[in-house]
PDB file of C-alpha atoms in Angstrom:
ATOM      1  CA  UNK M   1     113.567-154.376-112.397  1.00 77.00           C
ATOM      2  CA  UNK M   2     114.407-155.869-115.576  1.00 92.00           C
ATOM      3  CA  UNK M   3     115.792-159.228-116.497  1.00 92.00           C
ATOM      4  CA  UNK M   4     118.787-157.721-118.005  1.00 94.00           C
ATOM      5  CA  UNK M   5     119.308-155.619-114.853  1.00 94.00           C
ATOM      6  CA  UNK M   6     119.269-158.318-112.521  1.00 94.00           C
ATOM      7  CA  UNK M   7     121.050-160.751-114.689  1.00 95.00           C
ATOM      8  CA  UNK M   8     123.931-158.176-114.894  1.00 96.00           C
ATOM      9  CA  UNK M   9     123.440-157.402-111.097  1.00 95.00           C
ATOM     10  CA  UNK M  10     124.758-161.267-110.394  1.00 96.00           C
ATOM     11  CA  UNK M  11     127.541-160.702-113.093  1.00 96.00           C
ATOM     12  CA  UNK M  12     128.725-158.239-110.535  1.00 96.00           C
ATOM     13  CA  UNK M  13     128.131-160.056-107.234  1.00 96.00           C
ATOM     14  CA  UNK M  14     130.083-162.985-108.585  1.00 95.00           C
ATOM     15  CA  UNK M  15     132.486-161.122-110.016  1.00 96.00           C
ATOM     16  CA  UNK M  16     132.946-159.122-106.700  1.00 97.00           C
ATOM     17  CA  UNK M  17     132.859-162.686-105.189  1.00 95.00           C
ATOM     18  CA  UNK M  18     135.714-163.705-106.929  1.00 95.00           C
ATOM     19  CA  UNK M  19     137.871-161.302-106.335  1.00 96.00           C
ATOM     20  CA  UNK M  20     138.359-162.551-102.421  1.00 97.00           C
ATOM     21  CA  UNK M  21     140.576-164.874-101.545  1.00 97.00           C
ATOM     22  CA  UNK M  22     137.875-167.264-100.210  1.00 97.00           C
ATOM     23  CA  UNK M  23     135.823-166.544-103.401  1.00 96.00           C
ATOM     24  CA  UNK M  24     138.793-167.495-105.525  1.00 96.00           C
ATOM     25  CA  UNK M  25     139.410-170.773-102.723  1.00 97.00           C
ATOM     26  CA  UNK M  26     135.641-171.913-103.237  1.00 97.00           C
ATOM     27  CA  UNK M  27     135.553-171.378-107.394  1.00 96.00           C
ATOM     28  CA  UNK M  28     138.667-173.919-107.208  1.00 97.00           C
ATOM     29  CA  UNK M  29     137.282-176.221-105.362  1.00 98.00           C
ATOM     30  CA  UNK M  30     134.172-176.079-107.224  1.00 97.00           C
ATOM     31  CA  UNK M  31     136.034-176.565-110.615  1.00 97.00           C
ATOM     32  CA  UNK M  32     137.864-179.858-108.637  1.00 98.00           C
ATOM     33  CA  UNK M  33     134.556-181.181-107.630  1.00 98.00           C
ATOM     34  CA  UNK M  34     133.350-180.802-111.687  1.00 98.00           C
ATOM     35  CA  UNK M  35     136.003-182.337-112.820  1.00 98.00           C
ATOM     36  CA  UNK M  36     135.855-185.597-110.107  1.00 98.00           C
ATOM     37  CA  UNK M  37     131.677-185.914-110.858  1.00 98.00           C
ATOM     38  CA  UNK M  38     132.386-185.669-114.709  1.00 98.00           C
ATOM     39  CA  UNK M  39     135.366-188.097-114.765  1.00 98.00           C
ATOM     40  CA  UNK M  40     133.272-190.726-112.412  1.00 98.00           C
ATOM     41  CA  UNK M  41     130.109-190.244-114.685  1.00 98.00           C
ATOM     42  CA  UNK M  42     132.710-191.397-117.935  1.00 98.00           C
ATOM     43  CA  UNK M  43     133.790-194.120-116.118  1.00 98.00           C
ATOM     44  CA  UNK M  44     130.499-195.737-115.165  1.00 97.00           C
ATOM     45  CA  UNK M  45     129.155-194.919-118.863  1.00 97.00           C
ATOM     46  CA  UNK M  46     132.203-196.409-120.053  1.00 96.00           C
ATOM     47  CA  UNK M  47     131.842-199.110-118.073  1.00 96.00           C
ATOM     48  CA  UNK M  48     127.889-199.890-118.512  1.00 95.00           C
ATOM     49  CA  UNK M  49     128.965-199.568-122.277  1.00 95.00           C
ATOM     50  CA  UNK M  50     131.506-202.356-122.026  1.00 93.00           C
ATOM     51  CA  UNK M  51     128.959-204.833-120.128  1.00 91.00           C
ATOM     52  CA  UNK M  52     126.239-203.740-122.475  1.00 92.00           C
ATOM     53  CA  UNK M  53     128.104-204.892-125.578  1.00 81.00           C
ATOM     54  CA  UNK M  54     129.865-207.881-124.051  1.00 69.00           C
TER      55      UNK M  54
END
């Protein structure tokens, strides 16, 4: 099988994924959990910035 095969063969699975309701539940809660990890990781770099320069 090619790569372009299977690559487009997981375009489809997620996409089919999606489309459920607990598909749809889990990509939200994924997106929630990406947003809390990146806004903790700007805090501590923020805040090793600030004691770095002080």
């Amino acid at each position: 099988m090619s790569k372009q095969k299977q690559m487009k063969g997981y375009y489809y699975a997620v996409c089919n994924y999606l489309r459920t309701p607990k598909g749809r539940h889990d990509a939200v809660d994924y997106l929630w959990a990406a947003v809390i990890i990146m806004g903790v990781a700007a805090i501590l770099i923020g805040a090793v910035n600030l004691f770095q320069h002080s």
